[in-house]
XYZ file of C-alpha atoms in Angstrom:
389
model
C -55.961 15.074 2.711
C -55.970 11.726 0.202
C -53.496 9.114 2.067
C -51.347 9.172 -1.226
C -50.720 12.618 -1.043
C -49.702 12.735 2.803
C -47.628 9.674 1.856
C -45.606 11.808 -0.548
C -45.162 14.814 1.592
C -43.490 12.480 4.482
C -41.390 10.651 1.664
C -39.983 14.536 0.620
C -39.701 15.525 4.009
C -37.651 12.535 5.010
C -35.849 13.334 2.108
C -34.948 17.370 2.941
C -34.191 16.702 6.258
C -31.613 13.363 4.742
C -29.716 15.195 2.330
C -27.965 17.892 4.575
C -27.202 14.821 7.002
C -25.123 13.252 4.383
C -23.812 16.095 2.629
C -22.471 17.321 6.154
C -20.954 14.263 7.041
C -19.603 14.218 3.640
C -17.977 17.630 4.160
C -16.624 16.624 7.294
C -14.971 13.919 6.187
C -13.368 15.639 3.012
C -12.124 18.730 5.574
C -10.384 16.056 7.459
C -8.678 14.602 4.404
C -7.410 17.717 3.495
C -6.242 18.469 6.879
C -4.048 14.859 6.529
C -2.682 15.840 3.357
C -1.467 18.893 4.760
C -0.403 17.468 7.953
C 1.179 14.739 5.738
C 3.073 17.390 3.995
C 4.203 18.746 6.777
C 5.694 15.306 8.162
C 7.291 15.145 4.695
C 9.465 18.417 5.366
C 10.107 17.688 9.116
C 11.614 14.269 8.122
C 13.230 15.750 5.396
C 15.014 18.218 7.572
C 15.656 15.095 10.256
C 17.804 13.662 7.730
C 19.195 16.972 6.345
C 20.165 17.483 10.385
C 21.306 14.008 11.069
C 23.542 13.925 8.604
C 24.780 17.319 9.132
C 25.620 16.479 13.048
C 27.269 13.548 12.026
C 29.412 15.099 9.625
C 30.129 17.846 12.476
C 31.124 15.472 15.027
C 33.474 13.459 12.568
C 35.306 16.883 12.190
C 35.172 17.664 15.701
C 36.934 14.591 16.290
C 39.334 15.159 13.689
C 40.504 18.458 14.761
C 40.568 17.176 18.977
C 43.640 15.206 17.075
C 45.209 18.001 15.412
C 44.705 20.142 18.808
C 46.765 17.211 20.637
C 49.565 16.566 18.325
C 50.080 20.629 17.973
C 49.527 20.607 21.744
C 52.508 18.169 22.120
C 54.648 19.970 19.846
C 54.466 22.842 21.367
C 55.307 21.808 24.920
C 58.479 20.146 23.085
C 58.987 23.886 22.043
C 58.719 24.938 25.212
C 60.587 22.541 27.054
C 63.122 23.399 24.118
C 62.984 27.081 24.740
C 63.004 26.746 28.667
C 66.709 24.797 28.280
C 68.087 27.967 25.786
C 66.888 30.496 27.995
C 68.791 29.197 30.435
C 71.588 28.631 28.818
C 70.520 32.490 27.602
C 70.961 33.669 30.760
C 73.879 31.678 31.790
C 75.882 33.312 28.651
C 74.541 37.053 29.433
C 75.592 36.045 33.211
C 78.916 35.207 31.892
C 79.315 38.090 29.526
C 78.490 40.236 32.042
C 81.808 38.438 34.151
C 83.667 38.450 31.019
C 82.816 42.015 30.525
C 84.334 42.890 34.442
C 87.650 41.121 33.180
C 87.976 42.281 29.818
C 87.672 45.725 31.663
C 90.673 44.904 33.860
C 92.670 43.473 30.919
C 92.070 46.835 29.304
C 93.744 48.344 32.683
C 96.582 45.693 32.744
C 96.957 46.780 29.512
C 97.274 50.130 29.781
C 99.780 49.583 32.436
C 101.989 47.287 30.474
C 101.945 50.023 27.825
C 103.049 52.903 29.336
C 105.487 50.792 31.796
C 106.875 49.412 27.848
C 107.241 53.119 26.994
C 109.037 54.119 29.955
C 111.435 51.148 29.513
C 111.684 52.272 25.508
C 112.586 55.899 26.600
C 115.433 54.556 28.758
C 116.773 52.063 26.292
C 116.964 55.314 23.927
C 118.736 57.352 26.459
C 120.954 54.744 27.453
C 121.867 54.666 23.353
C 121.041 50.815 22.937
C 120.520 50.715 18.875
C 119.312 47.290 18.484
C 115.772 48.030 20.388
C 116.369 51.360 19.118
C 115.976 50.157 14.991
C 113.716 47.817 16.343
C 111.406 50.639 17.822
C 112.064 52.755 14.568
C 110.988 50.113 12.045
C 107.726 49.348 13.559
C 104.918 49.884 11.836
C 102.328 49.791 15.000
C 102.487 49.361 18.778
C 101.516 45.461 18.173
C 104.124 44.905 15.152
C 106.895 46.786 17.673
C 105.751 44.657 21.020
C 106.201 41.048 18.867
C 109.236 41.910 17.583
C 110.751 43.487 20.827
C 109.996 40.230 22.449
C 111.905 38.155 20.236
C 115.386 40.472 20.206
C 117.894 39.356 22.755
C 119.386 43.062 23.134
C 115.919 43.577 24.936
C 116.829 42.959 29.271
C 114.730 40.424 30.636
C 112.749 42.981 32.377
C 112.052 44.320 28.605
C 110.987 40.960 27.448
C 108.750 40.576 30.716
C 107.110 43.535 30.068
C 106.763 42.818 26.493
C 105.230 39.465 27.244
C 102.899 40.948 29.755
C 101.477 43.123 27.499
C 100.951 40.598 24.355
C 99.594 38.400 26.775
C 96.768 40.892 28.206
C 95.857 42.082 24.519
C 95.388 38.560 23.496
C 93.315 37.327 26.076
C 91.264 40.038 25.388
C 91.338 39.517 21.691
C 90.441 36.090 22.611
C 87.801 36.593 25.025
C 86.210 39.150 23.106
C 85.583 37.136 19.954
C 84.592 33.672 22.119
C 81.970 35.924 24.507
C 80.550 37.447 21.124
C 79.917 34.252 19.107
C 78.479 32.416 22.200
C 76.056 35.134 22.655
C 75.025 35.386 18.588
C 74.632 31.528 18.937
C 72.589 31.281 21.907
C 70.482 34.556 20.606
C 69.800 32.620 17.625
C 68.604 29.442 18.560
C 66.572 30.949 21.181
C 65.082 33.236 18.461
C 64.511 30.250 16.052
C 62.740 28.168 18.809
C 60.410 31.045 20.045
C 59.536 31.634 16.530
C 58.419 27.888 16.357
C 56.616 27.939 19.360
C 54.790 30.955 18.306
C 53.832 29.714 14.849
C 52.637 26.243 17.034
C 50.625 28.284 19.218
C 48.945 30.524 17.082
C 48.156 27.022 15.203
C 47.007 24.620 18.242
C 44.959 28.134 18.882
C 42.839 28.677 15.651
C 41.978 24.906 15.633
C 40.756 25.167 19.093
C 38.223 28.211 18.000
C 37.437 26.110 15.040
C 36.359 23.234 17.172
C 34.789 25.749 19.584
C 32.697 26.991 16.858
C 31.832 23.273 15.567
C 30.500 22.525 18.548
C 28.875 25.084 19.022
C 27.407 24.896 15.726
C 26.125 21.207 16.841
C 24.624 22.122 19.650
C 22.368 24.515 17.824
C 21.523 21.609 15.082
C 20.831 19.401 17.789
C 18.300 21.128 19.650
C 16.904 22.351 15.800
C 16.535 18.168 15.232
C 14.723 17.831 18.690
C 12.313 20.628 17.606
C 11.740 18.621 14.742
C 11.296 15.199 16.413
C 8.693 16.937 18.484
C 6.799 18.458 15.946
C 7.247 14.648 13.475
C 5.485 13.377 17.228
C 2.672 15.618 16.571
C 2.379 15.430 13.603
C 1.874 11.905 13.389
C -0.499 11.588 16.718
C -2.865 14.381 14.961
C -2.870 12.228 11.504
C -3.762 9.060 13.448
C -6.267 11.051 15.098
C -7.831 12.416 12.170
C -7.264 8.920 10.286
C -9.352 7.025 12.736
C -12.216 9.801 12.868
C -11.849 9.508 8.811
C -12.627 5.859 8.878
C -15.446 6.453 11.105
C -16.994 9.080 9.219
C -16.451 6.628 5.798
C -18.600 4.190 7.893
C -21.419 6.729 8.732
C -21.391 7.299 4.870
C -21.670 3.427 3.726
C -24.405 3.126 6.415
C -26.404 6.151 5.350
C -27.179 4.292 2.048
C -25.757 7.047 0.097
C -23.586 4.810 -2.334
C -23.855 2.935 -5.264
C -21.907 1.450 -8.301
C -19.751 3.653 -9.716
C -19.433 4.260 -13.227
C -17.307 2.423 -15.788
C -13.416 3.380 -16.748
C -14.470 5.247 -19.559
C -17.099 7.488 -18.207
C -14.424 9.783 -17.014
C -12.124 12.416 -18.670
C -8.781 13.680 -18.353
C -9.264 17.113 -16.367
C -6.019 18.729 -18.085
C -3.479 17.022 -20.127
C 0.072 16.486 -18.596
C 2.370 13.889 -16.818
C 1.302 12.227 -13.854
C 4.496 13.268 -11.605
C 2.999 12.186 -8.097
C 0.650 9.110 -8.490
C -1.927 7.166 -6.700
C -1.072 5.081 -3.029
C 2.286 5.473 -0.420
C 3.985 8.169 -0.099
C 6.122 9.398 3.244
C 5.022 6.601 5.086
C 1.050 7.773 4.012
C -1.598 7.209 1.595
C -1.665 10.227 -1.250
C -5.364 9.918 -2.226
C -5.092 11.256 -5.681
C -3.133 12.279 -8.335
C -0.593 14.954 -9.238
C -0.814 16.267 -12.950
C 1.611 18.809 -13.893
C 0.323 21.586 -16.305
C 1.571 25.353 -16.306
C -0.473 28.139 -14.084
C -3.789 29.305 -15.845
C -4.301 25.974 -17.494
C -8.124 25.227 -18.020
C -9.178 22.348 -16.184
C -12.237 20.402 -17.036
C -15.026 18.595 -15.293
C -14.319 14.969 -15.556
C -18.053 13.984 -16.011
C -21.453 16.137 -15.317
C -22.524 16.349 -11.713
C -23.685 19.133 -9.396
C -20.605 21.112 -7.894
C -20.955 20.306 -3.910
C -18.259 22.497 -2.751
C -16.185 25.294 -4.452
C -14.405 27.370 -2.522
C -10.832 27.451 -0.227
C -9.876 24.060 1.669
C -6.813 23.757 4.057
C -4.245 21.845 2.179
C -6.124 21.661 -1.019
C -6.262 25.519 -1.380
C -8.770 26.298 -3.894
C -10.828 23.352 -3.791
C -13.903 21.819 -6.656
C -15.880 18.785 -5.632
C -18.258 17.780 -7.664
C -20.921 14.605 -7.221
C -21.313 13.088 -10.607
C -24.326 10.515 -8.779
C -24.613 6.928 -7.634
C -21.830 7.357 -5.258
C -19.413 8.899 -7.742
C -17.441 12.388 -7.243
C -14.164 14.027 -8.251
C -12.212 16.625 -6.367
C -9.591 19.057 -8.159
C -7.141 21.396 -5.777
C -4.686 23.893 -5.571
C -6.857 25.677 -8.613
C -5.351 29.102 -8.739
C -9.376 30.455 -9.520
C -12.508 28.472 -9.827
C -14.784 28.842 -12.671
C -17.793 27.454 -10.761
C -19.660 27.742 -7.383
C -21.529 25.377 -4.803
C -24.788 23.492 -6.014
C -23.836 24.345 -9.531
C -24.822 21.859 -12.239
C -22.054 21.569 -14.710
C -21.148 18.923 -17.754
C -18.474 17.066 -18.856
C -15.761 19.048 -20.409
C -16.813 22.454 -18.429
C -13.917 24.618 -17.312
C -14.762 24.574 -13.274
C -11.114 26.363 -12.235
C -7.517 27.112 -13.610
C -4.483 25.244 -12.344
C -2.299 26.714 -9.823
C -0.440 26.309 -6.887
C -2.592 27.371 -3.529
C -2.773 25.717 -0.282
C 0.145 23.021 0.238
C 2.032 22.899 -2.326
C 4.980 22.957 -4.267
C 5.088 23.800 -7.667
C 1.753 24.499 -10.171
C 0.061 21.037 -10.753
C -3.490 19.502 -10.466
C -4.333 17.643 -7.399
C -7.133 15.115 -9.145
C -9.099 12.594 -6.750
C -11.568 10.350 -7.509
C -14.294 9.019 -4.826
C -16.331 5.720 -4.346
C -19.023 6.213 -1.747
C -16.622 8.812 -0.230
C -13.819 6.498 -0.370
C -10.634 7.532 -2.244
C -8.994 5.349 -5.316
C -6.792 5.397 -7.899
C -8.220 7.738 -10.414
C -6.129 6.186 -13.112
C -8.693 3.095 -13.251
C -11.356 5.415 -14.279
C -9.759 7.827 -16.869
């Protein structure tokens, strides 16, 4: 075999077994990208929700506090209420204590009564037979019992055993009178205050109550948002030790690629196209505390999108985080990624040109709303793709 010839078969050789090398590191590398953006993502929403729960716990405990003041100031009304109604009940029970006494005498009045009237009759029965005609007229012009007993006390004709009797029995009927009425209003009085005062210790201790349940429920509300937030720390933890992780096995992979001598210069700004027309809503650089390698264009769903220089497509198919994923490798250590397509228009080791519809716009893998995820490469290393459109 001539020397040139073997020479050449080596040189291809070298170069088979080469390519895969790179374009496997190459791969790996992307994958791992994507797997930070979506971790990245991820850390987005759990620090979203820290805040969303922070804030939320603080409000809780503010009104927690709050209420633990209303609870205590209703809590000392009401054992003023109490101590209130303790002192009428007593003085309750002392009236229905004496009212029941009162009740004994007003019994015996009734008797003494009873006995002063029918000793007055006896005595009126005698005056008649005895023909007296003053008490007699007197008797006769009554109207009533009591009109007849007042005026029989006041007419000297009547013996002083009359007028004794007389007085007896006016005496006995007022006292009674008297001791009806007082007993009666005591009683209504006492009834009502002790009515008015339970009624305000009820209404304070159905109050004091339903704020107690309603810090009861606060609290327990908290509890549940704080061990929601801890969840959260713990995953924000892991989120971020598995991005650092795949951060630092990123950079070594990037080195592995500048070493392999797959690189070069680039082209200039205008060698590249706009893949789909639209407002740049997430750009280039920072964002939650990471690098966003790439651009977000939004367009509608189904929007065309088109190859932003001819290459060969190196990967087409589903990435994690990227969803429907298009990388092509324009040459000289230039390539272009596109994701969340919601279809691709193209498949792996395709050659395509500039302008070529590779995929439709949509929203797959981790996202949130239908836009263009557009990156652009140097020697596998992500820039701003807004220096080279």
């Amino acid at each position: 075999m001539p020397r040139n010839l073997r020479l050449c078969l080596l040189l291809a050789f070298a170069l088979v077994l080469a390519a895969p090398a790179s374009g496997t590191v190459t791969d790996k590398r992307k994958k791992i990208q994507d797997k930070i953006q979506t971790l990245e993502g991820k850390l987005g929403t759990a620090r979203h929700k820290h805040a969303v729960l922070t804030t939320q716990i603080s409000r809780m405990t503010g009104r927690i506090r709050l209420l633990e003041g209303q609870i205590g100031t209703a809590t000392a009304r009401l054992d003023s209420l109490q101590a209130r109604l303790a002192v009428h009940e007593k003085t309750l029970n002392k009236l229905n204590a004496s009212y029941e006494v009162q009740t004994q005498l007003l019994i015996t009045y009734r008797a003494e009564f009873t006995v002063a009237q029918r000793t007055l009759e006896q005595r009126l029965v005698a005056i008649y037979e005895r023909g007296q005609p003053d008490t007699v007229a007197v008797v006769f012009a009554s109207k009533s019992i009591s009109s007849m007993i007042d005026q029989i006390s006041y007419q000297r004709s009547v013996s002083n055993q009359d007028r004794r009797v007389a007085r007896d029995v006016k005496r006995s009927r007022d006292r009674m009178q008297v001791l009806q009425s007082r007993t009666k209003r005591n009683r209504e009085r006492a009834l009502a205050e002790a009515k008015a005062v339970a009624d305000a210790a009820w209404q304070q201790r159905t109050t004091r109550d339903a704020l107690a349940r309603h810090q009861n429920d606060l609290a327990s509300a908290r509890v549940d948002k704080r061990q929601t937030l801890a969840q959260v720390q713990t995953s924000e933890k892991e989120y971020l030790d598995e991005i650092t992780g795949l951060e630092a096995a990123s950079r070594r992979i990037e080195a592995q690629l500048r070493s392999s001598g797959s690189h070069g210069s680039g082209v200039s700004s205008s060698g590249l196209i706009w893949p789909v027309n639209g407002p740049v809503v997430s750009p280039f650089g920072m964002r939650w505390g990471r690098m966003h390698e790439g651009i977000d264009i939004a367009v509608g769903t189904g929007t065309p999108i088109a190859a932003a220089a001819a290459g060969t497509v190196a990967y087409a198919g589903w990435e994690s985080g990227y969803g429907n994923f298009v990388l092509i490798d324009h040459g000289n250590g230039l390539a272009t990624a596109y994701g969340h397509q919601s279809r691709i228009a193209v498949s792996t080791g395709q050659s395509v040109s500039q302008g070529e519809v590779i995929g439709y716009v949509g929203c797959t893998g981790h996202c949130f709303g239908p836009h263009l995820h557009f990156e652009v490469r140097i020697n596998g290393s992500a820039v701003d793709p807004l220096g080279y459109l």
